[in-house]
Amino acid sequence: MTPGTVAAYRSILLAIAALALLPLAVPLLVGAGLFAGANTFFNLMIFILIITLAAQGWNIAGGYGGQFSFGHAAFFGTGAYAQAVLQTRYGVNAWAALPAAMALGGLVGAVIGILAFRARLRGSYFALVTLAFAEVFRILANATPVTGGAAGTLVPLRIGFGQMQFEAPAAFFYLALAFVAGVLVLNRVLERSRFGAWLVAVRENEDAARALGVDTLKVKLKAITLSAAITAVAGALYTQKFLYVDANIAYGAWISVEALLAPIVGGIGTVFGPLLGAMALIGLGEAAKTVIHAAFGSAVPGVDLVVYGVLLILVIAFAPRGLIGLLKSLGGR
């Protein structure tokens, strides 16, 4: 392994190590009044990691490949429902359901990609098609008995390693962190691979890439399939953590928005952008909720969305390369 290769992966190792050590600070954070308890901290961190996974999935197709999707909920929901339905209706082990959910999500991505890319849909047309698919899936899931219809699907609480349900909240945190670490490494490998170069070429100028011999359809199909599979894993982990899924959770616009915003805020087309963006968006959103609740004695619904909007405007206005680009600029001074 060359020194350049070691340096490329050192930052990932340091970031994961820092996140892995966070639980050691829980007593201090709870003692300082920043969290109501250890479970509150772990629930927030696990949610951030799940959104990071979905955002990293979006980043492959949208960030590196330039195929902006407004409907990654279609893949998140497929993974979430597959994880729930396989366990509750077919008795599949939770660990075995997870790769099945990933494969099913990837299959959905491939089918949508074939339909959209063969029709030469680009830009806003592709974005609207993905949004339409997510909405169709939401309506179907809401009306289909196998998904539990409007009542949704509840995964029984059976704590045990074999059920992927852990008594200690830190265990699921480390499980989600392991998936995030894996995708960070995958993205770094992608950046340094020939396929990654083709993907960026398609993003920058698809016609020119095709003229140079790049099979743009094949590249885009691989990207959307991989992107969908990773996002489906995020959905499966969501179900496994919260043990419940319905159509509005699985295929709701909220996950498409968060998967899209995190890379844009953090740094689109970068390895750490989705992670940094998810931490900033969700962390500031939760902080705003806490501050307003403390000031006024009651919650203000939607205040986190206000924070998302303000942060997005600030990033677009003052940091077009995202928080990663801003940090690099500040570090270079």
Tab-separated table of C-alpha atoms in Angstrom:
chain	number	residue	atom	x	y	z
A	1	MET	CA	0.000	0.000	0.000
A	2	THR	CA	1.463	3.356	-1.068
A	3	PRO	CA	1.724	6.392	1.258
A	4	GLY	CA	-0.913	8.130	-0.861
A	5	THR	CA	-3.325	5.263	-0.331
A	6	VAL	CA	-2.701	5.248	3.418
A	7	ALA	CA	-3.315	9.011	3.581
A	8	ALA	CA	-6.539	8.643	1.594
A	9	TYR	CA	-8.032	6.257	4.137
A	10	ARG	CA	-6.488	7.773	7.294
A	11	SER	CA	-9.128	10.495	7.499
A	12	ILE	CA	-11.886	7.873	7.393
A	13	LEU	CA	-10.225	5.888	10.169
A	14	LEU	CA	-9.856	9.015	12.313
A	15	ALA	CA	-13.474	10.087	11.741
A	16	ILE	CA	-14.862	6.648	12.624
A	17	ALA	CA	-12.596	6.421	15.679
A	18	ALA	CA	-13.844	9.820	16.884
A	19	LEU	CA	-17.468	8.760	16.445
A	20	ALA	CA	-16.796	5.421	18.133
A	21	LEU	CA	-15.443	7.229	21.203
A	22	LEU	CA	-18.497	9.494	21.522
A	23	PRO	CA	-20.342	7.121	23.906
A	24	LEU	CA	-17.568	7.721	26.446
A	25	ALA	CA	-18.753	11.336	26.671
A	26	VAL	CA	-22.394	10.433	27.359
A	27	PRO	CA	-22.179	10.860	31.163
A	28	LEU	CA	-20.665	14.326	30.692
A	29	LEU	CA	-23.253	15.344	28.070
A	30	VAL	CA	-26.143	14.106	30.207
A	31	GLY	CA	-24.635	15.740	33.297
A	32	ALA	CA	-24.366	19.056	31.450
A	33	GLY	CA	-28.069	18.865	30.635
A	34	LEU	CA	-27.547	18.549	26.866
A	35	PHE	CA	-29.452	15.252	26.787
A	36	ALA	CA	-32.251	13.938	28.987
A	37	GLY	CA	-30.524	10.570	29.237
A	38	ALA	CA	-28.242	8.084	27.519
A	39	ASN	CA	-31.104	6.682	25.417
A	40	THR	CA	-31.870	10.169	24.054
A	41	PHE	CA	-28.256	10.570	22.972
A	42	PHE	CA	-28.060	7.163	21.305
A	43	ASN	CA	-31.423	7.553	19.547
A	44	LEU	CA	-30.250	10.870	18.079
A	45	MET	CA	-26.865	9.490	16.994
A	46	ILE	CA	-28.406	6.354	15.469
A	47	PHE	CA	-30.905	8.493	13.566
A	48	ILE	CA	-28.055	10.685	12.275
A	49	LEU	CA	-26.135	7.597	11.135
A	50	ILE	CA	-29.205	6.173	9.362
A	51	ILE	CA	-29.776	9.477	7.555
A	52	THR	CA	-26.054	9.547	6.734
A	53	LEU	CA	-26.363	6.148	5.065
A	54	ALA	CA	-29.337	7.303	2.992
A	55	ALA	CA	-27.468	10.503	2.110
A	56	GLN	CA	-24.342	8.566	1.129
A	57	GLY	CA	-26.514	6.450	-1.134
A	58	TRP	CA	-27.972	9.571	-2.733
A	59	ASN	CA	-24.484	11.045	-3.056
A	60	ILE	CA	-23.307	8.227	-5.350
A	61	ALA	CA	-25.974	8.841	-7.977
A	62	GLY	CA	-26.544	12.560	-7.353
A	63	GLY	CA	-23.202	13.805	-6.082
A	64	TYR	CA	-20.736	11.814	-8.159
A	65	GLY	CA	-23.033	10.963	-11.063
A	66	GLY	CA	-25.090	14.164	-11.349
A	67	GLN	CA	-28.385	12.221	-11.435
A	68	PHE	CA	-30.415	14.255	-8.942
A	69	SER	CA	-33.219	12.235	-7.404
A	70	PHE	CA	-36.153	13.676	-5.488
A	71	GLY	CA	-37.493	10.229	-4.685
A	72	HIS	CA	-34.931	8.216	-2.754
A	73	ALA	CA	-37.819	7.412	-0.427
A	74	ALA	CA	-38.668	4.713	-2.996
A	75	PHE	CA	-35.479	2.857	-2.041
A	76	PHE	CA	-35.525	3.698	1.679
A	77	GLY	CA	-39.127	2.508	1.957
A	78	THR	CA	-38.458	-0.686	0.026
A	79	GLY	CA	-35.641	-1.558	2.412
A	80	ALA	CA	-37.725	-0.627	5.456
A	81	TYR	CA	-40.737	-2.682	4.404
A	82	ALA	CA	-38.651	-5.637	3.223
A	83	GLN	CA	-36.959	-5.799	6.625
A	84	ALA	CA	-40.299	-5.679	8.434
A	85	VAL	CA	-42.397	-7.914	6.179
A	86	LEU	CA	-39.774	-10.655	5.811
A	87	GLN	CA	-39.565	-10.986	9.594
A	88	THR	CA	-43.213	-10.642	10.566
A	89	ARG	CA	-44.903	-12.526	7.706
A	90	TYR	CA	-42.284	-15.007	6.547
A	91	GLY	CA	-40.277	-15.618	9.721
A	92	VAL	CA	-36.970	-14.621	8.142
A	93	ASN	CA	-34.138	-13.906	10.556
A	94	ALA	CA	-33.373	-10.183	10.925
A	95	TRP	CA	-29.760	-10.643	9.796
A	96	ALA	CA	-30.883	-12.560	6.706
A	97	ALA	CA	-33.616	-9.999	5.980
A	98	LEU	CA	-31.074	-7.173	5.814
A	99	PRO	CA	-29.180	-8.312	2.661
A	100	ALA	CA	-32.519	-9.258	1.104
A	101	ALA	CA	-33.789	-5.718	1.777
A	102	MET	CA	-30.590	-4.342	0.259
A	103	ALA	CA	-30.956	-6.501	-2.851
A	104	LEU	CA	-34.621	-5.595	-3.264
A	105	GLY	CA	-33.814	-1.881	-2.936
A	106	GLY	CA	-31.073	-2.240	-5.540
A	107	LEU	CA	-33.501	-4.050	-7.862
A	108	VAL	CA	-36.025	-1.223	-7.540
A	109	GLY	CA	-33.259	1.254	-8.334
A	110	ALA	CA	-32.217	-0.744	-11.396
A	111	VAL	CA	-35.789	-0.926	-12.713
A	112	ILE	CA	-36.382	2.812	-12.212
A	113	GLY	CA	-32.989	3.515	-13.791
A	114	ILE	CA	-33.728	1.349	-16.843
A	115	LEU	CA	-37.091	3.042	-17.376
A	116	ALA	CA	-35.755	6.569	-16.843
A	117	PHE	CA	-32.354	6.376	-18.511
A	118	ARG	CA	-33.522	4.400	-21.556
A	119	ALA	CA	-36.092	7.181	-22.043
A	120	ARG	CA	-33.119	9.605	-21.877
A	121	LEU	CA	-34.595	11.485	-18.929
A	122	ARG	CA	-32.162	13.944	-17.380
A	123	GLY	CA	-32.119	16.776	-14.863
A	124	SER	CA	-35.511	17.859	-13.578
A	125	TYR	CA	-37.308	15.166	-15.615
A	126	PHE	CA	-35.364	12.395	-13.877
A	127	ALA	CA	-35.913	14.077	-10.502
A	128	LEU	CA	-39.674	14.261	-11.065
A	129	VAL	CA	-39.867	10.646	-12.221
A	130	THR	CA	-38.164	9.413	-9.056
A	131	LEU	CA	-40.500	11.587	-6.982
A	132	ALA	CA	-43.474	10.066	-8.801
A	133	PHE	CA	-42.250	6.516	-8.154
A	134	ALA	CA	-41.858	7.241	-4.448
A	135	GLU	CA	-45.384	8.617	-4.272
A	136	VAL	CA	-46.807	5.613	-6.146
A	137	PHE	CA	-45.015	3.270	-3.749
A	138	ARG	CA	-46.406	5.228	-0.784
A	139	ILE	CA	-49.963	4.894	-2.063
A	140	LEU	CA	-49.524	1.184	-2.829
A	141	ALA	CA	-47.989	0.471	0.586
A	142	ASN	CA	-50.851	2.322	2.246
A	143	ALA	CA	-53.407	0.126	0.493
A	144	THR	CA	-51.682	-3.274	0.371
A	145	PRO	CA	-52.454	-5.898	3.038
A	146	VAL	CA	-48.956	-7.430	2.988
A	147	THR	CA	-47.501	-4.140	4.252
A	148	GLY	CA	-50.175	-3.784	6.919
A	149	GLY	CA	-51.988	-1.076	4.961
A	150	ALA	CA	-52.585	2.204	6.752
A	151	ALA	CA	-51.865	0.554	10.127
A	152	GLY	CA	-48.302	-0.228	9.075
A	153	THR	CA	-46.182	-3.141	10.279
A	154	LEU	CA	-44.990	-3.602	13.835
A	155	VAL	CA	-41.912	-5.772	14.363
A	156	PRO	CA	-42.255	-7.716	17.638
A	157	LEU	CA	-39.864	-6.777	20.417
A	158	ARG	CA	-37.628	-9.816	20.960
A	159	ILE	CA	-34.339	-8.647	22.365
A	160	GLY	CA	-31.456	-10.826	21.303
A	161	PHE	CA	-28.475	-10.794	18.945
A	162	GLY	CA	-30.234	-13.202	16.581
A	163	GLN	CA	-33.098	-10.733	16.191
A	164	MET	CA	-30.758	-7.753	15.761
A	165	GLN	CA	-32.356	-6.191	18.839
A	166	PHE	CA	-30.009	-5.151	21.601
A	167	GLU	CA	-30.647	-4.282	25.225
A	168	ALA	CA	-27.756	-1.821	25.275
A	169	PRO	CA	-28.473	1.152	22.949
A	170	ALA	CA	-24.734	1.487	22.245
A	171	ALA	CA	-24.797	-1.860	20.391
A	172	PHE	CA	-27.104	-0.597	17.639
A	173	PHE	CA	-25.079	2.625	17.491
A	174	TYR	CA	-21.949	0.633	16.696
A	175	LEU	CA	-23.839	-1.505	14.172
A	176	ALA	CA	-25.044	1.607	12.312
A	177	LEU	CA	-21.555	3.117	12.588
A	178	ALA	CA	-20.061	-0.012	11.003
A	179	PHE	CA	-22.332	0.417	7.982
A	180	VAL	CA	-21.439	4.112	7.710
A	181	ALA	CA	-17.730	3.234	7.903
A	182	GLY	CA	-18.187	0.641	5.161
A	183	VAL	CA	-19.888	3.125	2.851
A	184	LEU	CA	-17.257	5.799	3.565
A	185	VAL	CA	-14.585	3.341	2.449
A	186	LEU	CA	-16.717	2.366	-0.542
A	187	ASN	CA	-17.022	6.002	-1.587
A	188	ARG	CA	-13.276	6.499	-1.221
A	189	VAL	CA	-12.658	3.415	-3.383
A	190	LEU	CA	-15.199	4.762	-5.867
A	191	GLU	CA	-13.376	8.096	-6.064
A	192	ARG	CA	-10.104	6.360	-6.906
A	193	SER	CA	-11.571	3.862	-9.374
A	194	ARG	CA	-12.080	3.946	-13.129
A	195	PHE	CA	-15.826	3.620	-12.578
A	196	GLY	CA	-15.720	6.710	-10.349
A	197	ALA	CA	-13.906	8.643	-13.079
A	198	TRP	CA	-16.539	7.586	-15.619
A	199	LEU	CA	-19.270	8.610	-13.189
A	200	VAL	CA	-17.790	12.092	-12.766
A	201	ALA	CA	-17.346	12.364	-16.539
A	202	VAL	CA	-21.056	11.622	-16.995
A	203	ARG	CA	-21.884	14.278	-14.408
A	204	GLU	CA	-19.715	16.921	-16.029
A	205	ASN	CA	-20.724	16.308	-19.652
A	206	GLU	CA	-22.622	13.168	-20.576
A	207	ASP	CA	-22.431	13.752	-24.330
A	208	ALA	CA	-18.679	14.302	-24.205
A	209	ALA	CA	-18.221	11.198	-22.037
A	210	ARG	CA	-20.181	9.128	-24.559
A	211	ALA	CA	-18.099	10.538	-27.389
A	212	LEU	CA	-14.962	9.406	-25.551
A	213	GLY	CA	-16.255	5.846	-25.381
A	214	VAL	CA	-17.881	5.740	-21.959
A	215	ASP	CA	-21.002	3.562	-21.843
A	216	THR	CA	-23.043	6.237	-20.076
A	217	LEU	CA	-26.205	4.137	-19.756
A	218	LYS	CA	-24.305	1.309	-18.066
A	219	VAL	CA	-22.504	3.738	-15.740
A	220	LYS	CA	-25.724	5.456	-14.683
A	221	LEU	CA	-27.515	2.140	-14.149
A	222	LYS	CA	-24.712	0.851	-11.926
A	223	ALA	CA	-24.747	4.111	-9.973
A	224	ILE	CA	-28.496	4.198	-9.336
A	225	THR	CA	-28.512	0.494	-8.398
A	226	LEU	CA	-25.692	0.937	-5.894
A	227	SER	CA	-27.248	4.150	-4.596
A	228	ALA	CA	-30.620	2.456	-4.109
A	229	ALA	CA	-29.116	-0.577	-2.374
A	230	ILE	CA	-27.295	1.590	0.181
A	231	THR	CA	-30.402	3.684	0.800
A	232	ALA	CA	-32.417	0.482	1.282
A	233	VAL	CA	-29.981	-0.566	4.016
A	234	ALA	CA	-30.727	2.743	5.758
A	235	GLY	CA	-34.435	1.907	5.586
A	236	ALA	CA	-33.877	-1.596	6.929
A	237	LEU	CA	-31.849	-0.256	9.855
A	238	TYR	CA	-34.580	2.309	10.577
A	239	THR	CA	-37.164	-0.468	10.842
A	240	GLN	CA	-34.879	-2.614	12.957
A	241	LYS	CA	-34.168	0.242	15.356
A	242	PHE	CA	-37.676	1.657	15.769
A	243	LEU	CA	-39.541	-1.643	15.108
A	244	TYR	CA	-42.352	0.021	13.200
A	245	VAL	CA	-42.911	1.242	9.679
A	246	ASP	CA	-45.867	2.663	7.795
A	247	ALA	CA	-46.270	4.195	4.359
A	248	ASN	CA	-45.654	7.785	5.456
A	249	ILE	CA	-42.475	6.848	7.293
A	250	ALA	CA	-41.117	4.516	4.618
A	251	TYR	CA	-42.043	6.395	1.467
A	252	GLY	CA	-42.659	9.870	2.902
A	253	ALA	CA	-41.112	12.957	1.338
A	254	TRP	CA	-39.161	13.600	4.547
A	255	ILE	CA	-36.512	10.977	3.797
A	256	SER	CA	-36.097	12.123	0.190
A	257	VAL	CA	-35.542	15.665	1.491
A	258	GLU	CA	-33.034	14.632	4.171
A	259	ALA	CA	-31.131	12.303	1.833
A	260	LEU	CA	-30.886	15.181	-0.641
A	261	LEU	CA	-30.100	18.024	1.760
A	262	ALA	CA	-27.365	16.328	3.780
A	263	PRO	CA	-24.906	15.995	0.845
A	264	ILE	CA	-25.765	19.479	-0.463
A	265	VAL	CA	-25.171	21.076	2.947
A	266	GLY	CA	-22.151	18.916	3.790
A	267	GLY	CA	-20.482	18.885	0.399
A	268	ILE	CA	-21.912	17.240	-2.688
A	269	GLY	CA	-19.777	14.616	-4.391
A	270	THR	CA	-17.433	14.215	-1.418
A	271	VAL	CA	-16.802	11.297	0.919
A	272	PHE	CA	-17.547	13.133	4.170
A	273	GLY	CA	-20.176	15.591	2.892
A	274	PRO	CA	-23.228	13.417	3.683
A	275	LEU	CA	-21.948	12.634	7.196
A	276	LEU	CA	-21.144	16.256	8.023
A	277	GLY	CA	-24.389	17.480	6.477
A	278	ALA	CA	-26.521	14.977	8.394
A	279	MET	CA	-24.831	15.900	11.672
A	280	ALA	CA	-25.309	19.621	11.015
A	281	LEU	CA	-28.928	19.391	9.860
A	282	ILE	CA	-30.242	16.988	12.461
A	283	GLY	CA	-28.028	18.273	15.272
A	284	LEU	CA	-29.051	21.902	14.759
A	285	GLY	CA	-32.680	20.892	14.214
A	286	GLU	CA	-32.789	19.042	17.540
A	287	ALA	CA	-30.935	21.878	19.273
A	288	ALA	CA	-33.519	24.365	17.986
A	289	LYS	CA	-36.332	22.183	19.297
A	290	THR	CA	-34.689	21.980	22.728
A	291	VAL	CA	-34.011	25.717	22.959
A	292	ILE	CA	-37.535	26.685	21.910
A	293	HIS	CA	-39.090	24.167	24.266
A	294	ALA	CA	-36.985	25.545	27.117
A	295	ALA	CA	-37.836	29.159	26.235
A	296	PHE	CA	-41.572	28.809	25.620
A	297	GLY	CA	-42.424	25.667	27.555
A	298	SER	CA	-43.868	23.874	24.543
A	299	ALA	CA	-42.718	22.441	21.252
A	300	VAL	CA	-43.078	24.304	17.963
A	301	PRO	CA	-43.879	21.789	15.195
A	302	GLY	CA	-41.705	22.140	12.111
A	303	VAL	CA	-38.997	24.282	13.702
A	304	ASP	CA	-36.386	21.766	12.523
A	305	LEU	CA	-37.560	22.310	8.940
A	306	VAL	CA	-37.045	26.056	9.433
A	307	VAL	CA	-33.484	25.302	10.540
A	308	TYR	CA	-32.966	23.104	7.465
A	309	GLY	CA	-34.161	25.911	5.194
A	310	VAL	CA	-32.003	28.565	6.841
A	311	LEU	CA	-28.940	26.315	6.767
A	312	LEU	CA	-29.514	25.469	3.112
A	313	ILE	CA	-29.822	29.151	2.181
A	314	LEU	CA	-26.645	30.015	4.095
A	315	VAL	CA	-24.705	27.178	2.465
A	316	ILE	CA	-25.861	28.064	-1.040
A	317	ALA	CA	-25.091	31.757	-0.459
A	318	PHE	CA	-21.770	31.525	1.350
A	319	ALA	CA	-20.438	27.984	0.905
A	320	PRO	CA	-21.460	26.584	-2.502
A	321	ARG	CA	-19.079	23.634	-2.027
A	322	GLY	CA	-20.788	22.790	1.268
A	323	LEU	CA	-19.383	22.661	4.776
A	324	ILE	CA	-16.493	20.483	3.571
A	325	GLY	CA	-15.497	23.168	1.084
A	326	LEU	CA	-15.869	25.870	3.737
A	327	LEU	CA	-13.624	23.987	6.165
A	328	LYS	CA	-11.010	23.451	3.448
A	329	SER	CA	-11.094	27.165	2.603
A	330	LEU	CA	-10.685	28.150	6.246
A	331	GLY	CA	-7.909	25.593	6.694
A	332	GLY	CA	-6.044	26.962	3.694
A	333	ARG	CA	-5.859	30.487	5.104
